[in-house]
XYZ file of C-alpha atoms in Angstrom:
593
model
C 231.407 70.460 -11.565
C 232.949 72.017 -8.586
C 230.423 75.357 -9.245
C 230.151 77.989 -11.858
C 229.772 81.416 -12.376
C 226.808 83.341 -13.779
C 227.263 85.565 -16.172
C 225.405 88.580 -18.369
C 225.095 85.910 -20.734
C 222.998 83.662 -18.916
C 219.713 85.842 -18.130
C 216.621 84.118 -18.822
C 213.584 85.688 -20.043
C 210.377 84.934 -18.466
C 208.282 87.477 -20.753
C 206.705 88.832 -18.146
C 205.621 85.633 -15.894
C 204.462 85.891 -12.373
C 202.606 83.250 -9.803
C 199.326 81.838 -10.965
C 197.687 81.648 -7.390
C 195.279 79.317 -7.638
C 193.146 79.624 -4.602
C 194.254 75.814 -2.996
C 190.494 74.920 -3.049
C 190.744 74.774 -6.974
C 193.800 72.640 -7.539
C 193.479 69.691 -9.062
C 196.853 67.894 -8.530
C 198.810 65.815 -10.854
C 201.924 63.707 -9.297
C 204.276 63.111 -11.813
C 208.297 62.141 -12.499
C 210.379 64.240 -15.428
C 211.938 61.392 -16.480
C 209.387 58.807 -16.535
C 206.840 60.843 -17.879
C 208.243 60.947 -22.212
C 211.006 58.011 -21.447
C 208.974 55.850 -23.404
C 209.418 55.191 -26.619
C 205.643 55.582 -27.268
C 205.795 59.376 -26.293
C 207.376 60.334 -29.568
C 209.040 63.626 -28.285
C 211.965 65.269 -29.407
C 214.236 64.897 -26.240
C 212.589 61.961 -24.408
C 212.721 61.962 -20.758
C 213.956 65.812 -20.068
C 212.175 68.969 -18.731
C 211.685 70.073 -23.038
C 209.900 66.363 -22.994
C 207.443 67.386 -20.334
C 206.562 70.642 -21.782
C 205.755 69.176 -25.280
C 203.185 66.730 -22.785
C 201.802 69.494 -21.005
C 198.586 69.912 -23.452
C 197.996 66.121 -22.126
C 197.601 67.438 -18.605
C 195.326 70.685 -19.570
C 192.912 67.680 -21.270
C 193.195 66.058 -18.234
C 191.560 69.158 -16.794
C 195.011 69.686 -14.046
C 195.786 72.925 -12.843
C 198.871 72.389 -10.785
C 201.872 69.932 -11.592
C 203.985 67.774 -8.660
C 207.131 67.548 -9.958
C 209.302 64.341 -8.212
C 212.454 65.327 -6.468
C 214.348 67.479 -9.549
C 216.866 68.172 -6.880
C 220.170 67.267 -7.616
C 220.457 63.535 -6.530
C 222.605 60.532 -6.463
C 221.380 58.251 -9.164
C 223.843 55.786 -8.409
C 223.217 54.839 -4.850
C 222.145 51.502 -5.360
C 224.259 51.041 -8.473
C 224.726 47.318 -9.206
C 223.430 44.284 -11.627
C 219.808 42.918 -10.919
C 219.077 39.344 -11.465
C 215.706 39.604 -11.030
C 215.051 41.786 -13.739
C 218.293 41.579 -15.932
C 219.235 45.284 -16.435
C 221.046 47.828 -13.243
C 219.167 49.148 -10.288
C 219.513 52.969 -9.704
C 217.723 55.202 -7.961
C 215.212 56.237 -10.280
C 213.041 58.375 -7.681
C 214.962 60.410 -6.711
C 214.487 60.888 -3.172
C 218.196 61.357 -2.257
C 219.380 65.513 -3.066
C 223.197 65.962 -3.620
C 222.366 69.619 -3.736
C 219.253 71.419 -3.126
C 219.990 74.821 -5.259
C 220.832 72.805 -8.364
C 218.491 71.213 -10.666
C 218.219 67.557 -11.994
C 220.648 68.334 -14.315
C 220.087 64.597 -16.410
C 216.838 65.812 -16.642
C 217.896 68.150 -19.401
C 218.643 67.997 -22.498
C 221.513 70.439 -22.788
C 223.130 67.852 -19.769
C 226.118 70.042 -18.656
C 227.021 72.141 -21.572
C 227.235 75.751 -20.335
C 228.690 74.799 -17.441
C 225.200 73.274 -16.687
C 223.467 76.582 -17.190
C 221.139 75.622 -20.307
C 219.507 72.755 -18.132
C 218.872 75.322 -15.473
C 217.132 77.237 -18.018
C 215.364 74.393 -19.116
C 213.805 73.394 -15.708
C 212.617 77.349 -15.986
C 211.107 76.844 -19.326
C 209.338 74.309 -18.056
C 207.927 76.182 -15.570
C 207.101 78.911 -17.512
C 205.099 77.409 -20.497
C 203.451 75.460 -17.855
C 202.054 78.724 -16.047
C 201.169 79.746 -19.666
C 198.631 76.817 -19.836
C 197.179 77.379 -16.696
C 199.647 75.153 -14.388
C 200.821 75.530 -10.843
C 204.019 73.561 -10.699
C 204.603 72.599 -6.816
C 208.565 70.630 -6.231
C 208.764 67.346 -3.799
C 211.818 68.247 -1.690
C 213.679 66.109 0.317
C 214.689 68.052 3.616
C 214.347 65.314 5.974
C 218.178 63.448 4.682
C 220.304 63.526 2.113
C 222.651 61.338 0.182
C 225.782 61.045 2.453
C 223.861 58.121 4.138
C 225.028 56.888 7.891
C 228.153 57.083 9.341
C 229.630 54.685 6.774
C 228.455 56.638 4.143
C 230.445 58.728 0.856
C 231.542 62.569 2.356
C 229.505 64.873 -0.209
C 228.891 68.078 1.093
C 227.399 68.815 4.505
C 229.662 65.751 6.423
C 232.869 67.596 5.324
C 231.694 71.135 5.962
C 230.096 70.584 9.717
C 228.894 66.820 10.232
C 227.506 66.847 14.037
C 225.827 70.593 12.998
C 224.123 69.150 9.681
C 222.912 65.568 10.713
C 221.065 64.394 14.007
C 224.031 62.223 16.071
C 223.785 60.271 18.801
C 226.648 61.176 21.629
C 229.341 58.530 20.022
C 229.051 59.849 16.244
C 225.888 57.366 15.231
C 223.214 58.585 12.932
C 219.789 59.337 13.799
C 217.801 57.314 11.069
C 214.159 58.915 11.434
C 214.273 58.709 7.647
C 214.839 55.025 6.804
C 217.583 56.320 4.827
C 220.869 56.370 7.167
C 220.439 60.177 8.026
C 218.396 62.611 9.186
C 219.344 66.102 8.249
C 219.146 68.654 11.345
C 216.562 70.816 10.413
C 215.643 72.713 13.520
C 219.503 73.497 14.044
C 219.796 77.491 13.691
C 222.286 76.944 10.665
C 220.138 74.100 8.819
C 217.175 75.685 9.118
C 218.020 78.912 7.828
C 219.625 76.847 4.799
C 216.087 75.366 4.044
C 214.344 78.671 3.977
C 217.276 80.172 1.621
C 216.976 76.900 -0.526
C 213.132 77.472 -0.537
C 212.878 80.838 -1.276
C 215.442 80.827 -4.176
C 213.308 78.168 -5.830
C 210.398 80.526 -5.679
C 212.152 83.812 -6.466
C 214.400 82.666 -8.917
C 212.823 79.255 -10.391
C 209.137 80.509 -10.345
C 207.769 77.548 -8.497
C 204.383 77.213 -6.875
C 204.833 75.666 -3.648
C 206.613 72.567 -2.267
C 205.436 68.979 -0.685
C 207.386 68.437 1.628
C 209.207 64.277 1.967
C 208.440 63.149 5.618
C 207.928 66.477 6.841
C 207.253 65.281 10.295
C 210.922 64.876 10.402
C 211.369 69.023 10.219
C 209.119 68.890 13.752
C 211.496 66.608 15.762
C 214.194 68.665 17.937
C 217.600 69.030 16.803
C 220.270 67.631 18.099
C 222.455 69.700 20.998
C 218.650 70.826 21.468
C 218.209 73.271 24.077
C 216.742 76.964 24.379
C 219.962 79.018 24.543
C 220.955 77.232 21.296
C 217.764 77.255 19.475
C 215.964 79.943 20.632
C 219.238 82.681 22.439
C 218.363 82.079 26.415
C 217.502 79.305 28.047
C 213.664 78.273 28.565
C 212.857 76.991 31.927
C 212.643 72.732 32.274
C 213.582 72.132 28.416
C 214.995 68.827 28.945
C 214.575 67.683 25.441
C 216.279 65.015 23.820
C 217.285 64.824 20.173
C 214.355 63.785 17.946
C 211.352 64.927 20.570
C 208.113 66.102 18.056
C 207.871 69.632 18.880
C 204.720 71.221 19.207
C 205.878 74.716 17.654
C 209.037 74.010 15.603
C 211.398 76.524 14.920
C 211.341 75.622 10.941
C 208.205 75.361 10.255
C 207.415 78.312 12.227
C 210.304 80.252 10.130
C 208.705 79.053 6.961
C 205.104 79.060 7.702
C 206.009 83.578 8.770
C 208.013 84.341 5.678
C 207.083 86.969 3.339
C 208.033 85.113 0.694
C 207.094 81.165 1.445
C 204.092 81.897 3.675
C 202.553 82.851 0.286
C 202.822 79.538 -1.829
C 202.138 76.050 -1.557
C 203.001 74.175 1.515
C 201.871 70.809 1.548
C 203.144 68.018 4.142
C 203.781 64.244 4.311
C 202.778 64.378 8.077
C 204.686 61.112 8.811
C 208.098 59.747 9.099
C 210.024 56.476 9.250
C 210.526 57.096 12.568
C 207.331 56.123 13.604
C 205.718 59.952 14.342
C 202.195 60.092 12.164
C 201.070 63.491 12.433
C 198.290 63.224 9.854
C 195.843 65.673 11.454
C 197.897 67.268 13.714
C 201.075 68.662 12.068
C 201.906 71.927 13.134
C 200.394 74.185 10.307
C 199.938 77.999 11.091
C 196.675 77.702 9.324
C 198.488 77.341 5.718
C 200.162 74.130 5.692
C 198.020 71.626 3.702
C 199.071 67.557 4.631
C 199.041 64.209 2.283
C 195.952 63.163 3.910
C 196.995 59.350 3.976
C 193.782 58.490 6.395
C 191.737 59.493 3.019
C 193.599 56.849 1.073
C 193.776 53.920 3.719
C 189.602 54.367 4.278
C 188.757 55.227 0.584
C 190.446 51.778 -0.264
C 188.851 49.921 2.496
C 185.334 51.277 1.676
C 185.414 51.086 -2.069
C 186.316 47.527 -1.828
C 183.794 46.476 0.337
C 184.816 46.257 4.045
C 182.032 46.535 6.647
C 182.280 49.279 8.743
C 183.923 52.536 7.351
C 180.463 53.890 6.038
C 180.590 56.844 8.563
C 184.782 56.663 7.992
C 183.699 57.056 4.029
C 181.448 59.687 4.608
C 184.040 62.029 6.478
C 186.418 61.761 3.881
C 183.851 63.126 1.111
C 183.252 65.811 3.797
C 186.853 67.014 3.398
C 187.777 64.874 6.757
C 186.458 67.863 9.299
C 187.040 65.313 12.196
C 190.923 65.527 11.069
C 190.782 69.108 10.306
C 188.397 71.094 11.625
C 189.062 71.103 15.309
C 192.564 72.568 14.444
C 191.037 75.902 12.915
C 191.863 74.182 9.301
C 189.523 74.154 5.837
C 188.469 71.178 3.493
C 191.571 72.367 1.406
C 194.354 71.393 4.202
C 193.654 67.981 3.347
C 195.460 66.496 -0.178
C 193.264 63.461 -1.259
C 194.975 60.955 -3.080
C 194.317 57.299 -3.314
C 197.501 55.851 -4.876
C 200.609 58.124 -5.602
C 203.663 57.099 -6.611
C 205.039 55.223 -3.479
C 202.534 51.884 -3.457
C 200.644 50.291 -6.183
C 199.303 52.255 -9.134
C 195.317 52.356 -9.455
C 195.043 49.419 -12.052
C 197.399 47.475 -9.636
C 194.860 47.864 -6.678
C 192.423 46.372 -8.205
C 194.482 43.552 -9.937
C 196.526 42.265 -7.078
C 195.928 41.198 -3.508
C 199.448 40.555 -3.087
C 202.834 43.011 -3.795
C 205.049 41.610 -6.731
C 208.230 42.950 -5.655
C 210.826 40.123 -7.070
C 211.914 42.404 -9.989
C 213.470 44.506 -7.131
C 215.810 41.604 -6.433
C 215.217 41.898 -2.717
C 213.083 38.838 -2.534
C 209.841 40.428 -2.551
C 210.860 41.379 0.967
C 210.507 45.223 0.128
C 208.214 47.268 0.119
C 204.382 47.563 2.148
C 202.493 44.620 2.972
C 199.460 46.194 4.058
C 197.681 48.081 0.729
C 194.125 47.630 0.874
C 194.221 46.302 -2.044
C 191.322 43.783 -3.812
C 192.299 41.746 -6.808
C 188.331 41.478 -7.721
C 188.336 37.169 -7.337
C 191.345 36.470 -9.341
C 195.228 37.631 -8.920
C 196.924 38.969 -11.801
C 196.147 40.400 -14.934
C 195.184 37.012 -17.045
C 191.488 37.222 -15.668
C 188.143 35.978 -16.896
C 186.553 38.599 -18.487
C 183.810 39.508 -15.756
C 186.519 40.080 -13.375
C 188.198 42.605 -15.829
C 185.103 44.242 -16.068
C 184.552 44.242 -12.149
C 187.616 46.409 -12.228
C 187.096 48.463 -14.148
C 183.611 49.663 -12.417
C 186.183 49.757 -9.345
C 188.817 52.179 -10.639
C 186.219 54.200 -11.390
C 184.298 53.988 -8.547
C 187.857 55.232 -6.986
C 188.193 58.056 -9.942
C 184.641 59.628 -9.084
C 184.756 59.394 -5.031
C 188.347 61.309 -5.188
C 186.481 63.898 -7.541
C 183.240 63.972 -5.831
C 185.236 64.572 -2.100
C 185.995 68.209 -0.512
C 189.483 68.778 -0.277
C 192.339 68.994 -2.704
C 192.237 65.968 -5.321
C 195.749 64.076 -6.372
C 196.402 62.011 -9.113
C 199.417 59.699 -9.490
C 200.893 59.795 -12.999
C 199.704 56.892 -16.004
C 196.399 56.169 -13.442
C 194.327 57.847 -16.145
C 194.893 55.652 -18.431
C 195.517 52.419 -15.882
C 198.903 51.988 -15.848
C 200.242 48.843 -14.583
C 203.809 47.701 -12.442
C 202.702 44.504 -12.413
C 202.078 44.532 -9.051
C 205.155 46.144 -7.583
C 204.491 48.340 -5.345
C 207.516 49.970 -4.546
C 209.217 50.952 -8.087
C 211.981 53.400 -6.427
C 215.066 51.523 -8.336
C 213.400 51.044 -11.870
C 214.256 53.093 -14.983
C 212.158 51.064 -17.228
C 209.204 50.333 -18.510
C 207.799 49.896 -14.876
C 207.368 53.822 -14.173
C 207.495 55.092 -17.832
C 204.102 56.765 -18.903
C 203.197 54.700 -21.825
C 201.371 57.035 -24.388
C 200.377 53.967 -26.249
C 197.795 52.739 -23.784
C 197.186 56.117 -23.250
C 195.282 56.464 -26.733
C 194.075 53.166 -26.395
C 192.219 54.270 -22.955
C 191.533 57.801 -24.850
C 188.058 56.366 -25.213
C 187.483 54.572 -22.263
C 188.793 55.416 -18.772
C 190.573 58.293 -19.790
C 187.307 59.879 -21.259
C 185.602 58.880 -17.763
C 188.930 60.715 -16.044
C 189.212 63.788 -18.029
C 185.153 64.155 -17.739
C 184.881 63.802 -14.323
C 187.925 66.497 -13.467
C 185.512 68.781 -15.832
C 182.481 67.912 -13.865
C 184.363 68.690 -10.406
C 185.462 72.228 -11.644
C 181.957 73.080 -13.225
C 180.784 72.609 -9.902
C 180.791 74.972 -7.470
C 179.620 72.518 -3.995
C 182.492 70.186 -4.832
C 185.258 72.427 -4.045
C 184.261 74.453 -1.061
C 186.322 76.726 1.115
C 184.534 75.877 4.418
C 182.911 72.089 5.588
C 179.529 71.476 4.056
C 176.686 72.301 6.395
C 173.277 71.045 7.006
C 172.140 73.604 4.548
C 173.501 72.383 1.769
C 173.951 68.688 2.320
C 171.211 65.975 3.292
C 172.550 62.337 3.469
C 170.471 59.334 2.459
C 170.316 55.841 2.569
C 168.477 53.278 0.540
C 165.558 55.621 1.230
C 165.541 59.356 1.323
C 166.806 61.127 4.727
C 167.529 57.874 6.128
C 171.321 56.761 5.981
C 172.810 54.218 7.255
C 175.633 54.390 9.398
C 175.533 50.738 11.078
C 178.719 48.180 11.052
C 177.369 46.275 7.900
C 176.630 49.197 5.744
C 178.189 49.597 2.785
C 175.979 52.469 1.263
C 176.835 56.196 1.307
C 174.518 58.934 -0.807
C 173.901 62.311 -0.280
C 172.489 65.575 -2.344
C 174.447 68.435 -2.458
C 172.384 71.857 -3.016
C 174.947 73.456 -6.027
C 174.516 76.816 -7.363
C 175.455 75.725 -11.098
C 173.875 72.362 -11.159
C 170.740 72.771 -9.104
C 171.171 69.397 -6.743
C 173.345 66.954 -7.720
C 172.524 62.958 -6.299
C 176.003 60.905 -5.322
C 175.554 57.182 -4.103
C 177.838 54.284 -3.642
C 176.644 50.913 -3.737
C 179.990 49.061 -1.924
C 177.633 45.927 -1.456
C 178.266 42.983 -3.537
C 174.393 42.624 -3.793
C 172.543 45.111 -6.714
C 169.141 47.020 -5.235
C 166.926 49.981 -6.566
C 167.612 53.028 -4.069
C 164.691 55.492 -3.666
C 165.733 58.956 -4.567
C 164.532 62.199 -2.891
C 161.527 64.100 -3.843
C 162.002 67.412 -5.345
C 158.567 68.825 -6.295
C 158.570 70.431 -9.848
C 161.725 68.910 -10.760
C 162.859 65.298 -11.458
C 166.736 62.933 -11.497
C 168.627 62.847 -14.494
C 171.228 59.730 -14.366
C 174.831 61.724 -15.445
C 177.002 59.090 -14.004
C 176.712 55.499 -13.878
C 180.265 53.328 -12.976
C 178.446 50.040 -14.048
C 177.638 50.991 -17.629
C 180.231 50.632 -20.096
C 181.946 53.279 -21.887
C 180.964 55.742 -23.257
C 177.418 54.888 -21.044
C 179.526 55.648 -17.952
C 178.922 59.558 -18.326
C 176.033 60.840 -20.363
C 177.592 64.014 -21.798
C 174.961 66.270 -23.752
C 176.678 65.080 -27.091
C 176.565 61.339 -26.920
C 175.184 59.366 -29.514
C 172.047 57.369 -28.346
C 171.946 59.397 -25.075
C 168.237 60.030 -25.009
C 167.410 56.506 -25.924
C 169.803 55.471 -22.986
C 168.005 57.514 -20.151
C 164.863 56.561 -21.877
C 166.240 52.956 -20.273
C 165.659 54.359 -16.747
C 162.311 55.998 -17.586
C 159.943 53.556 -15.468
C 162.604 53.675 -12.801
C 162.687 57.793 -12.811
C 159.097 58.339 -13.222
C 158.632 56.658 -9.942
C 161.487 58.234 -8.287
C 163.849 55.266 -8.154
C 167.575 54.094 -9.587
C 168.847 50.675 -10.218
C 171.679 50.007 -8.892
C 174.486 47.004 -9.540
C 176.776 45.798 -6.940
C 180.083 47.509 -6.538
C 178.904 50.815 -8.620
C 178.210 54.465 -8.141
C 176.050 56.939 -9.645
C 175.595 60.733 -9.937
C 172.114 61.949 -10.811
C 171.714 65.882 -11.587
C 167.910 67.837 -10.368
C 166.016 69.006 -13.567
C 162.726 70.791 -14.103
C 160.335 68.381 -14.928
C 158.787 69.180 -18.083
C 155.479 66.854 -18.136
C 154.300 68.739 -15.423
């Protein structure tokens, strides 16, 4: 379609919907991909695989206890970039991501169901259905945009859009016509060019004054920091600026975009969230430029998370920060807990049940020789590789994905979760899915309701848990005041090389005190707890039990008879504890006294 033009005909009615606003401190994020998500045969929805598939899903996330939706690039993109047979896996590779836009006012329209009858109208109204009955459940729904290239590739590339209409004002070019390739993708777009940025904040603000959405994460943003090419003050800024000798790509410290975006009435008042890194080699986790709203993929938080969880000396203290809400990241810049978006697997890298299963990437069904994708995941396969395991390895991991599960939940900050890791959904070890439209990155709902009353319970009870409680989701770095850590005895941690122990008490104006440990150590031991006079630990949480024993909810079936278990150890102030587990214990009055 060359374009269209609205008509009367085509008004939408949004009964009367307007912005959620979800303080950021509350979200609890959910990374997902339209397609992928009801693909599956399994999902049993009317129109598999579109925007109308998603919404008949959405009760799934409000069980899930998520308040804000991710939605993978729904841009318009070019599906067919890497268009051609696979060997390897026997079908066609496309681009099934989704991280290449074609247009950035248009939606996904294969995404829809109506596809382009109307002139494509009906699947823009279906993207703002979407959006709509989510906000009527309760759901922020934030867009992953891709401003940092787009799908005209490098100078060899197909002439789209922006290479026929002004090519040296659009991309970043070196003096002979080559492209800048900060992205990794052949291009990078010119966003701190007067023009190209003022294009981005149009783009932006129609999707939230016309679409309804949320906020935006923003696809190696540190790209939008780096100066434009022609850079220089008259041309960026009207006069000149005294020494500006900057050449094209230079990280600025103030950037014209993000300082356009980060002061507009409109975008200054939604979700801004940034992959602080690019291709190019600039990692700005930390210390992107942020006007005290921008929010970053806090990729530190996954790399040490993974490293402690699995048992690597020395990233006690590292451990410890993250559940803090990383203030040694954050809190020198003026920024809260909340600026940092905790994830520990999303949907670039291997899925949850993959990091536990595999030591090594499984990339061959890619049909690049396994050369793809990153080497370096953190990853622990538990003692054996693969998924045909004895079966005290399979239970090994699955203490581990929930030991992951409760630390992202139990951490200040903004907690992500990547799409099917509820229910452990595995790519076999591929960690780098991008050209897959199969069975690789479907959701399957089947092993959903299989999981219904196992990990999923654990997942859907620990979101609860998090939003019940009002210390794990605080606007401002916990203090002295209202958190004491310990170590194998009370007040004593232990922050040495070889430690692989974390607990502390957090004082919590719902629960009381609540007790979090981690026992990283491949050796079991009985921690002492803290003395609280009058009162006495309750076990809530325990990752080495097995379902439903994992979390003691006031309901359960046998319940009493299973604290009753711990009784000697209570009474005198003390908790088992196996190797590779954690535990939450909640402060209650002590009735024998």
């Amino acid at each position: 379609m060359a374009g269209t033009v609205p008509s009367e005909d085509d008004e939408f009615d949004w009964e009367g919907d307007l912005p959620l606003k979800y303080p950021q401190k509350d979200l609890v994020i959910y990374e997902m991909h339209v397609r992928g998500f009801t693909k599956h045969e399994s999902s049993n929805t009317k129109f598999p695989g579109t925007y109308l598939g998603v919404v008949e899903k959405l009760d799934h996330l409000k069980e899930l206890g998520v308040n804000c939706l991710e939605l993978m690039p729904c841009h318009e993109f070019n599906e067919l970039e890497y268009y051609g047979h696979n060997s390897a896996q026997g079908d066609y590779r496309v681009n099934f991501w989704g991280y290449s836009t074609i247009n950035y006012f248009s939606p996904m329209i294969r995404y829809s169901s109506a596809g382009i009858r109307n002139c494509g109208q009906d699947g823009i109204n279906e993207i703002k259905f979407l959006i709509k009955e989510a906000h009527k459940r309760g759901i922020e729904v934030i867009m992953d945009v891709v401003f940092n290239h787009t799908a005209e590739g490098n100078e060899n590339g197909p002439i789209i859009s922006f290479r026929g209409v002004d090519n040296s004002m659009y991309y970043m070019l070196a003096p002979k016509g080559e492209f800048y390739n900060y992205s990794g993708c052949g291009n990078t777009f010119n966003c701190n060019h007067p023009v190209v940025r003022q294009f981005i904040v149009d783009c932006l603000r129609y999707w939230v004054t016309e679409m309804h959405v949320d906020g935006f994460r923003f696809d190696l943003a540190s790209i939008m920091t780096r100066s434009s090419s022609l850079w220089d003050g008259a041309n960026v800024f009207g006069a000149p600026i005294e020494g500006d000798l900057l050449t094209t790509g230079t990280p600025l410290s103030s950037p014209p975009l993000i300082d356009l975006i980060s002061n507009d009435p409109i975008l200054c008042g939604v979700k801004l969230i940034a992959e602080a890194w690019d291709a190019g080699g600039l990692y700005q986790v930390g210390t992107f430029p942020h006007w005290g709203i921008w929010s970053e993929w806090n990729g530190k938080y996954r790399d040490t998370v993974r490293l402690f969880i699995k048992g690597t000396d020395g990233f006690a203290g590292a451990f410890a920060e993250c559940l803090c809400g990383s203030p040694n990241l954050y809190q020198g810049g003026g920024r809260k807990p909340w600026h940092s978006i905790n994830f520990v697997c999303a949907h670039d890298g291997f899925t949850l049940a993959d990091l536990v299963t595999y030591n090594n990437k499984n990339n061959l069904s890619n049909g690049e020789d396994n050369n793809d994708g990153e080497n370096h995941n953190n990853s622990w396969n538990c003692g054996q590789e693969g998924e045909f395991v004895s079966t005290s390895v399979k239970k090994l991991r699955k203490r581990q994905m929930r030991n992951f599960f409760l630390s992202l939940m139990v951490s200040q900050g903004v907690p992500m979760i990547y799409m099917g890791d509820e229910y452990g959904h595995t790519k076999g070890g591929n960690n780098n899915t991008y050209c897959h439209d199969n069975y690789h990155n479907y959701f399957q709902w089947d092993k959903k309701e299989e999981s219904s009353s196992d990990f999923f319970r654990f997942c859907r009870l620990m979101t609860k848990f998090r939003q019940e409680c009002e210390s794990l989701g605080l606007a401002d770095f916990p203090t002295s005041e209202r958190l004491q850590w310990h170590g194998h005895f009370p007040g004593k941690p232990d922050w040495s090389e070889t430690s692989r122990f974390v607990a502390c008490t957090m004082v919590d104006s719902v629960k009381g005190e609540i007790y979090i440990a981690f026992n990283m150590s491949h050796l079991p031991f009985t921690v002492t707890l803290p003395e609280r006079p009058g009162y006495k630990w309750e076990p809530l949480v325990d990752t080495s039990k097995p379902t439903p024993y994992d979390f003691l909810t006031p309901d359960l079936p046998g319940r009493d008879i299973a604290i009753q278990q711990y009784a000697q150890f209570l009474d005198a102030n003390m908790y088992p504890m196996l190797s590779y587990s954690s535990i939450i214990l909640l402060r209650i009055p002590d009735e024998n006294l």
